[in-house]
mmCIF file of C-alpha atoms and ligand atoms in Angstrom:
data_model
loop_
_atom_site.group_PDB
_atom_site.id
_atom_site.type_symbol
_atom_site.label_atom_id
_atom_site.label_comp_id
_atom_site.label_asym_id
_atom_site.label_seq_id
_atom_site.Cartn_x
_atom_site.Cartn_y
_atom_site.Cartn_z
ATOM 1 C CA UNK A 558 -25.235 -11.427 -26.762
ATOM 2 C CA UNK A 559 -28.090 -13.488 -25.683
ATOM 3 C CA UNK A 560 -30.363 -15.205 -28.386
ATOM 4 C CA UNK A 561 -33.736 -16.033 -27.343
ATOM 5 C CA UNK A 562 -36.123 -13.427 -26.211
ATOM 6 C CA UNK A 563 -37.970 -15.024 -23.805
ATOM 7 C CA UNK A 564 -38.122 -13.788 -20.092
ATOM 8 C CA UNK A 565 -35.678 -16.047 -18.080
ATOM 9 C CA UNK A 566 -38.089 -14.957 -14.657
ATOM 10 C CA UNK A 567 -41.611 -13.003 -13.661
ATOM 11 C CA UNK A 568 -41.597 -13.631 -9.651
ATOM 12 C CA UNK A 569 -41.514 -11.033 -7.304
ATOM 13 C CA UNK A 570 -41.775 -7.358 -7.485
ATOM 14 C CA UNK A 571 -41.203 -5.639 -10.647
ATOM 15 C CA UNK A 572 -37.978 -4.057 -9.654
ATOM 16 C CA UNK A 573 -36.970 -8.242 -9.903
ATOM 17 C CA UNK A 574 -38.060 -9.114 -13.172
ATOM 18 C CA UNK A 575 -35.310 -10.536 -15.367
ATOM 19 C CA UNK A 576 -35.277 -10.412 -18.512
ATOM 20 C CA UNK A 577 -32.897 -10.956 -21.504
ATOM 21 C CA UNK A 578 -30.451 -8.469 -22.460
ATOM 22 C CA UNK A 579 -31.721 -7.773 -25.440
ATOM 23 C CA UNK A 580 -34.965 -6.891 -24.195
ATOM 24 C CA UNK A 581 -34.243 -4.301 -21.875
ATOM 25 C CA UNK A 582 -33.203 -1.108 -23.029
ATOM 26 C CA UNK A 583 -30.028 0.455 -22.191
ATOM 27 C CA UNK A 584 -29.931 3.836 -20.834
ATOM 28 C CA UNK A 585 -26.868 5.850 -21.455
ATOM 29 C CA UNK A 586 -27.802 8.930 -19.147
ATOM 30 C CA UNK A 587 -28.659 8.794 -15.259
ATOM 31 C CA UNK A 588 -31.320 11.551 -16.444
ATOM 32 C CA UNK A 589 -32.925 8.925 -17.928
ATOM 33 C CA UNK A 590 -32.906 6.566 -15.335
ATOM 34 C CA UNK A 591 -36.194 6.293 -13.612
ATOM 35 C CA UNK A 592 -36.310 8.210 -9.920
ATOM 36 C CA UNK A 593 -33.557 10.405 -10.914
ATOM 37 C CA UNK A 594 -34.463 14.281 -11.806
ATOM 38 C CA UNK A 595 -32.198 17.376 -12.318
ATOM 39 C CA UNK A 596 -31.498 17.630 -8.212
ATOM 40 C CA UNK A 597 -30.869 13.917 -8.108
ATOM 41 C CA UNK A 598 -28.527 13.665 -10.908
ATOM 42 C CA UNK A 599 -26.792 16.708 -10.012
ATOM 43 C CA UNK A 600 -25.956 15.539 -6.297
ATOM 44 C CA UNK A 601 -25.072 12.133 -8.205
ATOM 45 C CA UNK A 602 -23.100 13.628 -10.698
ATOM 46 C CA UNK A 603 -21.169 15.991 -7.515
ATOM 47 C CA UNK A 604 -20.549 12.513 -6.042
ATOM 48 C CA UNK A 605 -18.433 11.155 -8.873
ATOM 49 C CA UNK A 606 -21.798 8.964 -10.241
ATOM 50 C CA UNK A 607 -21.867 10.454 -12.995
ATOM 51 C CA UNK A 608 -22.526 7.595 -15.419
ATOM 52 C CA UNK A 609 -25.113 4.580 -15.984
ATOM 53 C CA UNK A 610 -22.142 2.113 -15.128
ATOM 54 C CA UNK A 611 -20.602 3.614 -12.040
ATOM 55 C CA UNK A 612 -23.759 3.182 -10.198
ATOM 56 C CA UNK A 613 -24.692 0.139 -11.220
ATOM 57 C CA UNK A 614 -22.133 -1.626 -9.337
ATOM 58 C CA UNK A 615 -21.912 1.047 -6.636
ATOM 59 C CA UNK A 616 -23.392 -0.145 -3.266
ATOM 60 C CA UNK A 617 -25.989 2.241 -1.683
ATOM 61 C CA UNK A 618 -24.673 2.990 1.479
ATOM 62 C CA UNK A 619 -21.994 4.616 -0.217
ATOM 63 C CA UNK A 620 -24.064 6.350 -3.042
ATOM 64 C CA UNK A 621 -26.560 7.455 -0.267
ATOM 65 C CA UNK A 622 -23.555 9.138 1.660
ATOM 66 C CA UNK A 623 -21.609 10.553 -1.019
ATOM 67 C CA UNK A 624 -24.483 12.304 -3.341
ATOM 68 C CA UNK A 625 -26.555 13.007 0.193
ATOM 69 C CA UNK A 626 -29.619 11.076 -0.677
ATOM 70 C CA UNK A 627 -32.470 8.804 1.122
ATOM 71 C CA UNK A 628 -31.339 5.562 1.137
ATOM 72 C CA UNK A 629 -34.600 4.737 -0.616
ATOM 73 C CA UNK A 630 -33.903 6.666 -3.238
ATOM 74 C CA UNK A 631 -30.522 6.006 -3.299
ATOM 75 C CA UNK A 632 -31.783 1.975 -3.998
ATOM 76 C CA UNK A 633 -33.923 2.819 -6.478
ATOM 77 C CA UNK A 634 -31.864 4.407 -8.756
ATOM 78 C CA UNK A 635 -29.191 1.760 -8.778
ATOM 79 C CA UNK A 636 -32.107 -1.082 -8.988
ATOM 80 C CA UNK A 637 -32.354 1.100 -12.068
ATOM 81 C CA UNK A 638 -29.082 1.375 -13.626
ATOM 82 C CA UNK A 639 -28.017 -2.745 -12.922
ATOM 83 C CA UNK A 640 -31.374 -3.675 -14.606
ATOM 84 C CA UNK A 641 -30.391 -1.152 -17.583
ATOM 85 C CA UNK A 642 -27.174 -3.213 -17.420
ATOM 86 C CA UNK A 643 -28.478 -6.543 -16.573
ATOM 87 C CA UNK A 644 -25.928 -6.788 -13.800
ATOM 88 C CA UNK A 645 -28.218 -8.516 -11.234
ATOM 89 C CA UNK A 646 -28.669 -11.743 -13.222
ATOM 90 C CA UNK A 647 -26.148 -12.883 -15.961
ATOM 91 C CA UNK A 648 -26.340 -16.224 -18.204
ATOM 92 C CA UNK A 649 -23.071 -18.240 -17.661
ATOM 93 C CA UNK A 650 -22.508 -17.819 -20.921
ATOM 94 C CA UNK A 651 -22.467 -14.251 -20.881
ATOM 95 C CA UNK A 652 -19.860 -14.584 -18.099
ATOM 96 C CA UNK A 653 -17.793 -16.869 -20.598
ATOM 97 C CA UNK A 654 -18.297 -14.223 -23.480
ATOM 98 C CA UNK A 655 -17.047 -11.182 -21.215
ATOM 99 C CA UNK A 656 -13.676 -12.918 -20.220
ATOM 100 C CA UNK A 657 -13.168 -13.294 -24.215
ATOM 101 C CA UNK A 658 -12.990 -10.103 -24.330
ATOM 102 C CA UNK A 659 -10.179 -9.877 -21.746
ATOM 103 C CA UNK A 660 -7.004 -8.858 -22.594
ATOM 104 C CA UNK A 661 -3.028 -9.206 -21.925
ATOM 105 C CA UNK A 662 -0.718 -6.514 -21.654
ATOM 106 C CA UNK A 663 3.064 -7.130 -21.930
ATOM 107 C CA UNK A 664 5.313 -6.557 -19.446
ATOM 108 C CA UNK A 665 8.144 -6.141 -21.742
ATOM 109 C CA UNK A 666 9.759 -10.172 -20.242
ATOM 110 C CA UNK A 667 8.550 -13.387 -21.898
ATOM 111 C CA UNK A 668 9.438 -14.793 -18.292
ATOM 112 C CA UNK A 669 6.995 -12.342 -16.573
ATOM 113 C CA UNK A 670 4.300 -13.001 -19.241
ATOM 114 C CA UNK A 671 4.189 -16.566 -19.183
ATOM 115 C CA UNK A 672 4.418 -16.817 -15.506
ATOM 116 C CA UNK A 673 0.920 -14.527 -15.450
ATOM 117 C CA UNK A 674 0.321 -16.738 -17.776
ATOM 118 C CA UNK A 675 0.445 -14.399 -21.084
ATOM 119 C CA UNK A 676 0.641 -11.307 -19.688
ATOM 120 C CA UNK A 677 -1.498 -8.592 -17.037
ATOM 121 C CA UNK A 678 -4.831 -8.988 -17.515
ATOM 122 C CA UNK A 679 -8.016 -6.623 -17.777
ATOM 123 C CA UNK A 680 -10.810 -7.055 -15.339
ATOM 124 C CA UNK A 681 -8.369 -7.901 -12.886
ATOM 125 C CA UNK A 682 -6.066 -6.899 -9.942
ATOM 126 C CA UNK A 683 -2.865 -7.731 -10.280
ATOM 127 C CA UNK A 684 -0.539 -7.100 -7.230
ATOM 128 C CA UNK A 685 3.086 -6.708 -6.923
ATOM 129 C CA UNK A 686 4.781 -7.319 -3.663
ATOM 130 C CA UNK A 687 8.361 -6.797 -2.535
ATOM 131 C CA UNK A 688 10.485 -5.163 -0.624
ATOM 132 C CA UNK A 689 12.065 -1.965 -1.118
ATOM 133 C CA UNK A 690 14.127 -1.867 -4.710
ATOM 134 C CA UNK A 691 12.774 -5.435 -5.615
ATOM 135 C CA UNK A 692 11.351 -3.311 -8.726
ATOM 136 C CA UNK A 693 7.957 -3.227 -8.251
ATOM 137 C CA UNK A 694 8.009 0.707 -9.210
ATOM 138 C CA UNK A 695 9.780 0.183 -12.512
ATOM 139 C CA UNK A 696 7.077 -2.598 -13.700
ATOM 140 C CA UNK A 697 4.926 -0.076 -13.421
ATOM 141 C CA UNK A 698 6.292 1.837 -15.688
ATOM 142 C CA UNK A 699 7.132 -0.264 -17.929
ATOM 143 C CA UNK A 700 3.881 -1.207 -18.213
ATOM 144 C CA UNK A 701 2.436 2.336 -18.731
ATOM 145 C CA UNK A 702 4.551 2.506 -21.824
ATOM 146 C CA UNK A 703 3.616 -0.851 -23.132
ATOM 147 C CA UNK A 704 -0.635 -0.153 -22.496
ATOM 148 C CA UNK A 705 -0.341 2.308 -25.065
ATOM 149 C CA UNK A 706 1.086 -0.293 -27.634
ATOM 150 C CA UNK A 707 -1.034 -2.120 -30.387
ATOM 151 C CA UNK A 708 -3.138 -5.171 -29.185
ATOM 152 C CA UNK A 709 -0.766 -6.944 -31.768
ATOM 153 C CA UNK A 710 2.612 -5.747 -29.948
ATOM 154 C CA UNK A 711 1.002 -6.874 -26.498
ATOM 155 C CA UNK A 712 -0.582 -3.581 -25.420
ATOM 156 C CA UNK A 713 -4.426 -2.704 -24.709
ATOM 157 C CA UNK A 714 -4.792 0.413 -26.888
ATOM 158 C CA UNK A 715 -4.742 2.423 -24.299
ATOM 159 C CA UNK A 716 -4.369 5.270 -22.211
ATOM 160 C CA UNK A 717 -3.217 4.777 -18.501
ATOM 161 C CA UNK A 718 -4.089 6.404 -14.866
ATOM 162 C CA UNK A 719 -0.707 6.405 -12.919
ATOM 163 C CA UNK A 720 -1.522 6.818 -9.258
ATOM 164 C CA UNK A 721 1.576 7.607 -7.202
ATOM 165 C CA UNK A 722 1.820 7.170 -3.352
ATOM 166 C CA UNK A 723 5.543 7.411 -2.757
ATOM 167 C CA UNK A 724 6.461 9.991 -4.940
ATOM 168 C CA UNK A 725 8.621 7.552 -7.230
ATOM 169 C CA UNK A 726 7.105 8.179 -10.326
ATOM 170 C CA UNK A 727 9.894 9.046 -12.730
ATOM 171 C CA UNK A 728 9.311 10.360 -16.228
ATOM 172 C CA UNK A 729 12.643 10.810 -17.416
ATOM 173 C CA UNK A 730 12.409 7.132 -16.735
ATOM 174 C CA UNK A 731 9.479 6.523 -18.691
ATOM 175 C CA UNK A 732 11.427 8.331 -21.257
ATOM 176 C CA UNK A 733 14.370 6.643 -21.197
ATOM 177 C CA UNK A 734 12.702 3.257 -21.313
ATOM 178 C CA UNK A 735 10.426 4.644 -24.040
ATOM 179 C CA UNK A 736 13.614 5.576 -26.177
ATOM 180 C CA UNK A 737 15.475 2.710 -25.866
ATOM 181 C CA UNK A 738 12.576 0.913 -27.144
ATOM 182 C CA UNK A 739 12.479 3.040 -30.164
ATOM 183 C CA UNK A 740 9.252 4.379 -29.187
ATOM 184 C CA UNK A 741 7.872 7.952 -29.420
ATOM 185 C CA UNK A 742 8.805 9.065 -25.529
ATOM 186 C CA UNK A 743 6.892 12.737 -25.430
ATOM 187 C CA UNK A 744 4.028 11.444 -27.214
ATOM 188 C CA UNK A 745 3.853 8.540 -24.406
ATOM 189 C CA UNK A 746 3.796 10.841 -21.688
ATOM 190 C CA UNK A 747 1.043 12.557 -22.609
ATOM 191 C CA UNK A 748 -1.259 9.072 -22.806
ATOM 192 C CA UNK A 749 -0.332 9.032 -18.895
ATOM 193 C CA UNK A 750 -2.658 10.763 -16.652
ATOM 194 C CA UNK A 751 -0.573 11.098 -13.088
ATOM 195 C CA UNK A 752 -1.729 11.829 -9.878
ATOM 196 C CA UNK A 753 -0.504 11.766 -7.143
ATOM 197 C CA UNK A 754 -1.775 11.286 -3.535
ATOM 198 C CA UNK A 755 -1.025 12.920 -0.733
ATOM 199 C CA UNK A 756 -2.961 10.843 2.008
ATOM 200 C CA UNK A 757 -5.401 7.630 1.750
ATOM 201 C CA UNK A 758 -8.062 10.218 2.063
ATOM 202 C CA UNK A 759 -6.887 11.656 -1.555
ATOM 203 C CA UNK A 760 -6.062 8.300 -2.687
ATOM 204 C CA UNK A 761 -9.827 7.566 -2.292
ATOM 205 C CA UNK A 762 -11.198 10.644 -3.414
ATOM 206 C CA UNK A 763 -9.139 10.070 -6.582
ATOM 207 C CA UNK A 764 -10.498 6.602 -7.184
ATOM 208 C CA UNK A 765 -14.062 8.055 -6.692
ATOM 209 C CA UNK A 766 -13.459 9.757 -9.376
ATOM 210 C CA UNK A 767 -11.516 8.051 -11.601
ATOM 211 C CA UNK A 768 -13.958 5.700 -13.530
ATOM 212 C CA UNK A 769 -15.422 8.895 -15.150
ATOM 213 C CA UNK A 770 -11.945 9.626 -16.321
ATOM 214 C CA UNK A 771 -11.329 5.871 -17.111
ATOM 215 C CA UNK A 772 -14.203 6.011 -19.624
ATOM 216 C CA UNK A 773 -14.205 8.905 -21.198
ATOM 217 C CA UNK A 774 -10.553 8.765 -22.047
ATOM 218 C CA UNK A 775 -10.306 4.950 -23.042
ATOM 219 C CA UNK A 776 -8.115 4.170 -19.935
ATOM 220 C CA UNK A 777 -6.677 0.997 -20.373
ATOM 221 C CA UNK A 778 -4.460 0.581 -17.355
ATOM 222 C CA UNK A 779 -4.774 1.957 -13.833
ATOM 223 C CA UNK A 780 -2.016 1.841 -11.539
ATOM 224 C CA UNK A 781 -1.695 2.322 -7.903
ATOM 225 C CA UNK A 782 1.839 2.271 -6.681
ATOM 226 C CA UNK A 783 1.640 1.823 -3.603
ATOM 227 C CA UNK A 784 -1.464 1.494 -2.873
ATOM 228 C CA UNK A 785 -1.144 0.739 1.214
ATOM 229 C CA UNK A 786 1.593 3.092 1.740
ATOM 230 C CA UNK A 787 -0.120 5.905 3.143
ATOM 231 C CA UNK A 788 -3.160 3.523 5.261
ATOM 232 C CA UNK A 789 -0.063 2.091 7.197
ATOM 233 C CA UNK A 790 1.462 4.805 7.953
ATOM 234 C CA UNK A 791 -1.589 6.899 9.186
ATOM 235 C CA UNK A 792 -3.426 4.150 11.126
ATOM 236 C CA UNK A 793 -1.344 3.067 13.248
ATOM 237 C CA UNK A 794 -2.110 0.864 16.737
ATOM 238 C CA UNK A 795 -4.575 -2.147 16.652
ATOM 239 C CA UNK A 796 -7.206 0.230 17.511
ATOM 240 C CA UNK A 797 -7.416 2.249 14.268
ATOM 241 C CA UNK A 798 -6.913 -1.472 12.583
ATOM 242 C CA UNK A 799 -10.314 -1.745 11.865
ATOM 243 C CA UNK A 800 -11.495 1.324 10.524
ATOM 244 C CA UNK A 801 -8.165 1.222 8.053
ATOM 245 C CA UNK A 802 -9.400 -2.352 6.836
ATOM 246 C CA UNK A 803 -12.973 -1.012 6.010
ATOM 247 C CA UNK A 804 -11.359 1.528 4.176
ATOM 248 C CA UNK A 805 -9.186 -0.037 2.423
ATOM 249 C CA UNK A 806 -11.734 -2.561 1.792
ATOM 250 C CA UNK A 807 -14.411 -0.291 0.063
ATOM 251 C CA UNK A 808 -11.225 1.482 -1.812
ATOM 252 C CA UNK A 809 -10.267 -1.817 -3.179
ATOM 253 C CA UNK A 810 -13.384 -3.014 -4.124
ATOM 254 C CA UNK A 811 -13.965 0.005 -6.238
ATOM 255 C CA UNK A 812 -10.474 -1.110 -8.044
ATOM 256 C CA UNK A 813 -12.083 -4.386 -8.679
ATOM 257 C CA UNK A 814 -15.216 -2.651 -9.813
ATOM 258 C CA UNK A 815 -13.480 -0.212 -12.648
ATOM 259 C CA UNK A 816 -11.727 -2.867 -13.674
ATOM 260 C CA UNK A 817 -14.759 -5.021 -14.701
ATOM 261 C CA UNK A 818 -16.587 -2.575 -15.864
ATOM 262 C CA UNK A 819 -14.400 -0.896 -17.987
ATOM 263 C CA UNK A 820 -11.856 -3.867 -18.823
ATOM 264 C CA UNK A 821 -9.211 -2.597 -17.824
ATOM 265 C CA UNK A 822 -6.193 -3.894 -15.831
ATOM 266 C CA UNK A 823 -5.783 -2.503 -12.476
ATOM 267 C CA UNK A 824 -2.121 -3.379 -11.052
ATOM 268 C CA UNK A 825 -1.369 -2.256 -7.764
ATOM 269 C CA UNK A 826 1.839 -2.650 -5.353
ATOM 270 C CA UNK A 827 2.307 -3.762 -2.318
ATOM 271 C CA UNK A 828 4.991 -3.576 0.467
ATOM 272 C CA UNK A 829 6.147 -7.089 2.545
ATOM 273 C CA UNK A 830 5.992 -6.783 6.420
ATOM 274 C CA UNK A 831 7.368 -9.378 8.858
ATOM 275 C CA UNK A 832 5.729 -12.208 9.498
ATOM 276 C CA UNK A 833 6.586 -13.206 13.113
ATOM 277 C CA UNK A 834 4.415 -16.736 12.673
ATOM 278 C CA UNK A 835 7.251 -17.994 9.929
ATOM 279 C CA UNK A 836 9.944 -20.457 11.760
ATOM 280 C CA UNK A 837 10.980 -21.725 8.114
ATOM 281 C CA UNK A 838 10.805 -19.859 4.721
ATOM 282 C CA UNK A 839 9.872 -16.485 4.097
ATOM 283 C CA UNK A 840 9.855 -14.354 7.269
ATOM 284 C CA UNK A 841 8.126 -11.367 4.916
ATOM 285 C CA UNK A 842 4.327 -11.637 3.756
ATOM 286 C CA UNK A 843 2.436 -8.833 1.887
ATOM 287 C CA UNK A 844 0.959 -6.159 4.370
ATOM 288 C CA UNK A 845 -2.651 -5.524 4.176
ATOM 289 C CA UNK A 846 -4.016 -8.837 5.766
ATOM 290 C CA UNK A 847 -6.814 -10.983 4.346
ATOM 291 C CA UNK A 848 -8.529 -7.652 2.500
ATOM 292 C CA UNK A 849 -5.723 -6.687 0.466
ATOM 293 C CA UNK A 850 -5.338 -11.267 0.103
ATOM 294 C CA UNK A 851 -8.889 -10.983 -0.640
ATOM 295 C CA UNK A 852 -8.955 -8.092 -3.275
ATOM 296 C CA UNK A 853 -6.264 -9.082 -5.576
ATOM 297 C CA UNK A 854 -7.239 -11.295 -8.259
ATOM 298 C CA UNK A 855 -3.587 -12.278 -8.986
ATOM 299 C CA UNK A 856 -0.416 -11.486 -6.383
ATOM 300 C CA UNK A 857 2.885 -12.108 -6.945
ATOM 301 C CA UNK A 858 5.542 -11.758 -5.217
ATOM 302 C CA UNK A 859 9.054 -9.936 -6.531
ATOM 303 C CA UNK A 860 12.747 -10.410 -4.603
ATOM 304 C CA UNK A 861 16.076 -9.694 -5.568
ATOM 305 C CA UNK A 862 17.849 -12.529 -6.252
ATOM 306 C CA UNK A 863 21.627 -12.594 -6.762
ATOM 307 C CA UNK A 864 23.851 -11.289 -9.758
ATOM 308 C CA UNK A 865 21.459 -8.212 -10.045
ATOM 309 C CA UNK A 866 18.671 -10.335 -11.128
ATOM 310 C CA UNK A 867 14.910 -10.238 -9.834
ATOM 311 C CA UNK A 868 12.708 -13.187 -8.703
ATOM 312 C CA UNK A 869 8.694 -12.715 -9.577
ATOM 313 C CA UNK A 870 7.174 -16.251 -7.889
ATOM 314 C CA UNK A 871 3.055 -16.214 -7.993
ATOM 315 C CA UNK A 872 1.549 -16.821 -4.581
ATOM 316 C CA UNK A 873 -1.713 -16.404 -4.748
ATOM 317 C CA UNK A 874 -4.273 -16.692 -7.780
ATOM 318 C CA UNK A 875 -7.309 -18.163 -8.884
ATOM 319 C CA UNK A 876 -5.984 -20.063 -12.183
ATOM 320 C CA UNK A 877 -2.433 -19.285 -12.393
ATOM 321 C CA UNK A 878 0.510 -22.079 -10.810
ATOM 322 C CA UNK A 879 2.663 -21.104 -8.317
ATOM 323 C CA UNK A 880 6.075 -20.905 -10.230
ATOM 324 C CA UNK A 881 9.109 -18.851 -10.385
ATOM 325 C CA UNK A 882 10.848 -16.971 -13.162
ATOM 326 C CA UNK A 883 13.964 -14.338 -13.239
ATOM 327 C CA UNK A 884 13.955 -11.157 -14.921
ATOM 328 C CA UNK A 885 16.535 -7.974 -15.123
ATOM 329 C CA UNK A 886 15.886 -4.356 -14.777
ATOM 330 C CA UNK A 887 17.331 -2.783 -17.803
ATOM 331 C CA UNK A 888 17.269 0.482 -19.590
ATOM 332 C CA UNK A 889 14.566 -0.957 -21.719
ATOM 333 C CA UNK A 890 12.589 -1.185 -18.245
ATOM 334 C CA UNK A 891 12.150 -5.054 -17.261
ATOM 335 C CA UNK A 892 13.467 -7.895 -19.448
ATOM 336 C CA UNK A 893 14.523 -11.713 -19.245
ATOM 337 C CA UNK A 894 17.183 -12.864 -17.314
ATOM 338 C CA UNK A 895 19.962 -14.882 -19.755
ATOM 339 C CA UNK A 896 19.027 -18.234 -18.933
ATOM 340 C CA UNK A 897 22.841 -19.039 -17.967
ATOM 341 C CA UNK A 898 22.655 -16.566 -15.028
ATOM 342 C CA UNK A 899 19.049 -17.890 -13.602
ATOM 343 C CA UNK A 900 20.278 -19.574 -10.545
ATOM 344 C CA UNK A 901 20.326 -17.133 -7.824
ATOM 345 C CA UNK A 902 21.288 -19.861 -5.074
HETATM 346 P P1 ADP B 1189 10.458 -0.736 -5.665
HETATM 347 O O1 ADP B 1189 10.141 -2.192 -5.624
HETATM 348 O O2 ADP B 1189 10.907 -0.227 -4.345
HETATM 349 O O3 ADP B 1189 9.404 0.082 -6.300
HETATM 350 P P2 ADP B 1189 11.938 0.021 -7.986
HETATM 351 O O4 ADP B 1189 10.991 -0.551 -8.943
HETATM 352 O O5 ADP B 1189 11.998 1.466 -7.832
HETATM 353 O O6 ADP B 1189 11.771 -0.650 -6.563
HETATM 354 O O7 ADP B 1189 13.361 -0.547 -8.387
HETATM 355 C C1 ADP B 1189 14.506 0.155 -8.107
HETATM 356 C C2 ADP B 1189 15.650 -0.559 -8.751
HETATM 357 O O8 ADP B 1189 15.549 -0.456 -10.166
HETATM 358 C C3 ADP B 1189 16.966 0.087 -8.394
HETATM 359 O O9 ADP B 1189 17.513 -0.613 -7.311
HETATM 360 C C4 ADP B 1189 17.786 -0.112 -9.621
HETATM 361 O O10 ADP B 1189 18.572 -1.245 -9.438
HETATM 362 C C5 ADP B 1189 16.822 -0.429 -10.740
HETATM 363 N N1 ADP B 1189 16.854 0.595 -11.795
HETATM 364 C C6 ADP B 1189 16.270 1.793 -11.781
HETATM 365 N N2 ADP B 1189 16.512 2.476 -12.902
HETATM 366 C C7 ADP B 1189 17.264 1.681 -13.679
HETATM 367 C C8 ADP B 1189 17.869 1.806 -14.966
HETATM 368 N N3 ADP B 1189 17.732 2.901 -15.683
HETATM 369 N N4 ADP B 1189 18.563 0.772 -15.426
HETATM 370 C C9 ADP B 1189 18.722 -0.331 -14.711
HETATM 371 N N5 ADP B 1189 18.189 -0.531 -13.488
HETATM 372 C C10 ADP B 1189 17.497 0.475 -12.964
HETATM 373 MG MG1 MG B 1190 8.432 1.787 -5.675
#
């Protein structure tokens, strides 16, 4: 944390006084948070802000709406809870000492890893995109297994929040991929918390409410697979285009908002649409547009490539290169691809 104790700025109001983290004291209840009494914090706690954290980086339309309130009081108690958490102003420095404590889970392929340079990160979203059987469903798994692990074996310690749009979830697969690693499969199941949605309305609700969940049970890894499915197929026409986009746009910002908070990893997949604009290369792009582009920290893009092997390629991140690797879907869930059978071309 932050050294010196003097106050880094005194202008303004006194809602905008900044001061050094270690000077301000950190509330751990929204009972304690000034502006909020027993009605407040019971409406707030109904809305799924239940915790210091969850409104500090919630934006006040939304807490306003959800818990019912005055949008004046709704701004005052989350003035309160980012200055208990110093979110307004942060020190470079600080920003440099939070991504230390980011972490890398395995995906179970040294290919994978290295080409997400070391493996799925916390504080992130990481997106998968492919088409159908490209195996964006069994990396998912995979990786709820290998959450669980040791930091040392590649894993974050973790428990993990399986959200399932399609119905694919498998956990004899889990199982199978669990035993095959000579890992304990019933005792892995039960550090997955599933749900699955029915609708995007669901799929929202259950994101409202999942950073309580997240904290409280040291969830390491949340998963959405997939997470447009269900906006695509219920807004459909150009004029319901908008509305889905601000949806999906508050739903994925919450994603981006559990996983910071909580340093976690958030992975997420993502179906390919055509893309009538592409004479030469890929006719496919991810669906979703420049919100879903926008949202994920990290996208890459699976194919299947000949010989039974799959392609992962990175096309989009902020620090990562574009490059290509080859991995297999095995009993063991993903692993690499023998170097002799790379070329799929
Ligand atoms: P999607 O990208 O649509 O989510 P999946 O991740 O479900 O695709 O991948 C499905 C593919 O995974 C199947 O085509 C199959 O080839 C492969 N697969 C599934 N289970 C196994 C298994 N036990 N062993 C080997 N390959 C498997
Ligand atoms: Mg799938």
């Amino acid at each position: 944390m932050v050294e010196t104790k003097e106050k880094v700025a005194e202008k303004g109001s006194k809602e905008q006084k900044v001061e050094k983290v270690d000077e301000v004291e950190k509330i751990e209840s929204i009972l304690d948070l000034e502006g909020v009494g027993p009605v407040t914090a019971g409406k707030l706690t109904d809305a799924g802000f239940d915790s210091v954290e969850s409104l500090a980086v919630a934006p006040i339309r939304e807490v306003a709406d959800k818990a019912n309130l005055e949008s004046s009081v709704a701004l005052k108690v989350i003035k309160a809870a980012r200055q208990s958490m110093q979110l307004d102003f942060i020190n470079a420095k600080l920003l440099w000492e939070r991504r230390q404590g980011l972490l890398k889970l395995t995906t179970g392929s040294g290919n994978v890893n290295k080409l997400l340079g070391g493996g799925v990160e916390t504080q992130a979203i990481t997106e998968f995109v492919g088409e159908f059987g490209s195996g964006k469903s069994q990396i998912c798994m995979k990786l709820s297994i290998t959450a669980q692990l040791p930091n040392a074996d590649g894993g974050l310690e973790g428990k993990v929040l399986f959200i399932d749009t399609e119905g694919t979830f498998a956990p004899q697969r889990i199982h199978q991929m669990a035993t095959s690693m000579q890992l304990e499969p019933e005792k892995l199941l039960e550090g997955i918390y599933y749900s699955r949605a029915y609708n995007s309305d669901h799929q929202i609700l259950i994101i409202d409410r999942a950073f309580k969940l997240c904290q409280e049970e040291n969830v390491k890894l949340l998963i959405v697979d997939s997470v447009l499915s269900h906006f695509r197929s219920e807004y459909i026409g150009r004029e319901s285009l908008s509305e889905r986009q601000q949806k999906l746009n508050a739903h994925l910002h919450k994603l981006t908002r559990i996983a910071q908070a909580l340093n976690l990893a958030v992975v997420v997949t993502n179906q390919v649409q055509a893309n009538p604009q592409a004479f030469f290369g890929d006719p496919t792009r991810p669906a979703g547009g420049h919100i879903m582009a926008h949202a994920s920290t990290h996208r890459i893009m699976l194919r299947k490539a000949s010989g039974g092997l799959r392609a992962a390629k990175v096309i989009d991140s902020p620090y990562l290169p574009e490059s290509e690797t080859f991995f297999h879907i095995t009993e063991k869930g993903i692993e690499d691809a023998q170097p002799k059978a790379r070329r799929d071309d």
